[in-house]
Amino acid sequence: MTLPFDLVIVGTAVMVAWACTLPGLFLVLRRQALLGDAISHAALPGIVAGYWLSGGSLASLPALVGASLSGLLTVGLSALIARSGRVKEDAALGLVFPALFAAGVIAVSLNYGNVHLDLDAVLYGEIAYTPFRPGWLGLPAAWVLVGGMGLVNALFVGGLFKELRLSTFDPGLARTLGFSPRLLSGALLTLVALTVVAAFEAVGAVLVVAFLVVPSATALLLTRRLGTALGLALGAGLSASVLGYVVALALDASITGVVAGVLGLQFVGALAAQGLRARRVRGRAAPQG
Amino acid sequence: MTVTVPGTAPASLAGSAPPLALRGLSVAYAEAPAVWDVSFEVPAASLTAIIGPNGAGKSTLLKAALGLVPRLAGEALFFGAPLSRVRRRVAYVPQRTSVDWDFPASALDVVTMGLYGRLGWLRRPGRRERAQALACLERVGMADFAGRQISELSGGQQQRVFLARALAQEADLTFMDEPFAGVDAVTERTIVDVLHGLRGQGRSVVVVHHDLDTVREYFDRVALLNVSLVAAGPTGTAFSPAHLRAAYGERHGALAAALAGGPP
Amino acid sequence: MSLSPADFFTDYTLRSIVLGSALLGLVAGTLGCFSVLRRQSLIGDTVAHAALPGLCAAFLLTGTRDTLGLLVGGGLSGLLASLLALGILRYSRLKEDVALGVTFSTFFGIGIALLTAIGQSGNAAQAGLEGFLFGQAAALTAGDVARFAVLGALALGTVAALHKELQLSLFDPDYAAVQGWPVAGLTALSTALTVLAVMLGLQTVGVVLMAAMLIAPAVAARQWTRSLGGMLRLAGGFGALSGGLGAALSLALSPEGGAGLPTGAVTVLTATALAVLSLLLAPGRGVIAGWGRQRQARARLRRELAGGRR
Ligand SMILES: Nc1ncnc2c1ncn2[C@@H]1O[C@H](COP(=O)(O)OP(=O)(O)OP(=O)(O)O)[C@@H](O)[C@H]1O
Ligand SMILES: [Mg+2]
């Protein structure tokens, strides 16, 4: 049994969207929105190590494990540096991931200078190829990987929603109430690292970074209620995936590019709606006389 | 009747315009208004406390008067002119939490910033400006901390550095947002003495204040706010139990009036 | 390649590479202080990625791989993206990282779409666009160095002239606005200068590593000084040092006949090493100095406690 191409591609896009949005909403609230981008670059040395261990295959389990490990290393090291209190979180992240990426670039050039290790394929895994990569039980590989991570994320966020919300808004209170905010955020960031690796192997880093940030940002422009925001963000990811795919087919353009573009348009729309609402309120509310 | 030179305001008239006149000032962030149709004046040589419960719009009122948040309606006149024409006569002491205290700067650097407006574009502060800034630090009892990195100052010391920066500006009207929040009794006394000194020089200060206990002692005027203005005027008349009840609501008003002390 | 130190002064190509990288580090390191202090450290990453649609558009318009045209196109779209991010920050309650993340992924997505379109049209010169992603310091010429020097001097001259204005609008924007300084304009100016630095570096060290050249020198410098002026100068120095040293190391360590160590990567690792060393060793703010002080203080206090008890 083979699934239709369209279904595989759109299904993959939606799975990536949802798997990323679930933890992404909390990243956006925690000033860590750019973590996805950082991990997707920092994964390089892990991928190279996996490639080396597996004897030269990019889409192998060791490469995946290596990428996840360097993703976790990024999270851990930048948290360590930020906790010293001498560097802000964003700068700590910006210190760690380029260094890891640089180490990866050097490893490639030293060991595979003459082999064609296609870095582009790593950075821009292409969603259009997902139907050609069989996975398990007749399902495409991307579905197994990303869908699996999505399920784990849904269980995590669904089960610990209240705790995550508390430790995001008020870590001090969360600690005094007996939840460990550090443990929670460690788990959250671990899931982000694993999700990013699973997803960018399937659809490329661009789409992963976009799905981690943009739908949640759009939703938070429209509401300040966390539950509503999550629902809106999931909806935005779904509609952008479907619409983006249809438009990309019609224009014969890159699916990744168009989906990211649609996400951007949704954000602009939400921004405009927010601005219009503020203006309307002003027009209606001004005191007379 | 005096003859005036065309194009220049008569000195007597410029002097008589109040340092601050708010006319129907209103602000809305979202659906509900944060400040509604507020009008009052601040005379020369006065200390005015803005009082009201949390969320009453006190900070918003200051920011709107200073053009930091968009106004819905109304205007704020400073010495009879819009702010853009008299910026150098107006100083602002933001809430202490509004800046990054890990910024690479010493206490003296921050105070020197008060002189930037007078220096204008491109000119750099020199020895004279540093001496002036040091003198202002001296006035708030912080001269010993001039070279201290600002992240190594306590909250009360940071507040005094901000006050010194406003002093350096030699403004005729100063706005301060909760200068007494989280400072010890000695710092509070220092700040109050400085404010009284300013009033003695004919200058005016508008302070967002929370401690009802000390209003009568520190300030000669109050403006009670709860989105709209409840009352404004001399402390003796405006700071009454009835007005406090109106500002803080029936449930908390009695408590507020009790805290305020004075005649029932 | 076996090189003697003298080669760096006599060999024309080597000198260009080392000098060019050092200049780049100087400019990027200095300007990076502003983004790091503004909590927009990753703006370099954003601008570098957001340049892609501009690069592609310039390529589609001119049809050639003319470097200057590409840089201008990329620079314009990078500038547009960063100004949009500033606009989002101003007109919504979203934070710095989100504003950057949104513009970055949208622009990069559009760039990928354009890149794919170019790929489909089968243009041979397309391959050259990828050079921008990873950078080619080895291609630096004396002309490039001269261009870096002129544009860099322009950028640093602006920073020096407007030091006081930039400092005030960076530290306390509300206060600066009340004083009548055009805070939005000053912020846009320093952002535009940062975009310029990123575009200069893109060609040399590539997209990802350019982000580091804005951050690492600034982080290193912050540990040693307590004034903005000192931080700017030191960061420039650290940047120049890592640029020059990184280039020299990559040239000196490259195996004979091998593909060569990528200059950008070595430069970034040098800059990161400087930052880590500064974090650990700087007197006063450094981690080790902090430990030392804490231990001494504790020992002293314990002694006093013990003395008091007797
Ligand atoms: N940036 C903002 N966006 C939206 N609403 C805001 C914003 N700032 C304040 N508000 C709302 O406006 C109202 C007035 O807030 P403001 O900060 O002026 O109160 P305040 O009197 O200074 O309170 P406090 O005593 O707690 O400092 C509040 O209801 C607050 O929720
Ligand atoms: Mg307030």
Short mmCIF file of C-alpha atoms and ligand atoms in Angstrom, two decimals, chain B residues 29 34 53-60 178 210, chain C residues 93, ligand 1:
data_model
loop_
_atom_site.label_atom_id
_atom_site.label_comp_id
_atom_site.label_asym_id
_atom_site.label_seq_id
_atom_site.Cartn_x
_atom_site.Cartn_y
_atom_site.Cartn_z
CA TYR B 29 -4.20 50.55 25.73
CA ALA B 34 -6.38 53.50 31.49
CA PRO B 53 -4.66 52.18 43.78
CA ASN B 54 -2.56 49.79 41.65
CA GLY B 55 -3.62 49.98 38.04
CA ALA B 56 -5.19 53.40 38.52
CA GLY B 57 -3.19 54.74 35.59
CA LYS B 58 -0.62 56.79 37.51
CA SER B 59 2.40 55.66 35.48
CA THR B 60 0.33 55.89 32.32
CA GLU B 178 7.59 55.71 42.58
CA HIS B 210 1.98 55.00 47.39
CA ARG C 93 4.20 43.32 23.03
N1 LIG D 1 1.77 48.57 28.02
C1 LIG D 1 0.49 48.33 28.41
N2 LIG D 1 -0.36 47.69 27.58
C2 LIG D 1 -1.63 47.45 27.93
N3 LIG D 1 -2.16 47.82 29.10
C3 LIG D 1 -1.37 48.46 29.98
C4 LIG D 1 -0.01 48.75 29.67
N4 LIG D 1 0.53 49.39 30.75
C5 LIG D 1 -0.46 49.50 31.65
N5 LIG D 1 -1.62 48.95 31.20
C6 LIG D 1 -2.91 48.93 31.90
O1 LIG D 1 -3.29 50.25 32.14
C7 LIG D 1 -3.79 50.40 33.45
C8 LIG D 1 -3.02 51.47 34.21
O2 LIG D 1 -1.67 51.01 34.39
P1 LIG D 1 -0.56 51.89 35.12
O3 LIG D 1 0.73 51.18 34.99
O4 LIG D 1 -0.62 53.27 34.62
O5 LIG D 1 -1.07 51.85 36.63
P2 LIG D 1 -0.39 52.44 37.92
O6 LIG D 1 -1.38 53.33 38.53
O7 LIG D 1 0.94 53.00 37.62
O8 LIG D 1 -0.28 51.14 38.81
P3 LIG D 1 0.86 50.74 39.89
O9 LIG D 1 0.49 51.42 41.17
O10 LIG D 1 0.65 49.27 40.04
O11 LIG D 1 2.18 51.12 39.36
C9 LIG D 1 -3.72 49.04 34.10
O12 LIG D 1 -5.01 48.48 34.08
C10 LIG D 1 -2.80 48.25 33.24
O13 LIG D 1 -3.22 46.92 33.17
#
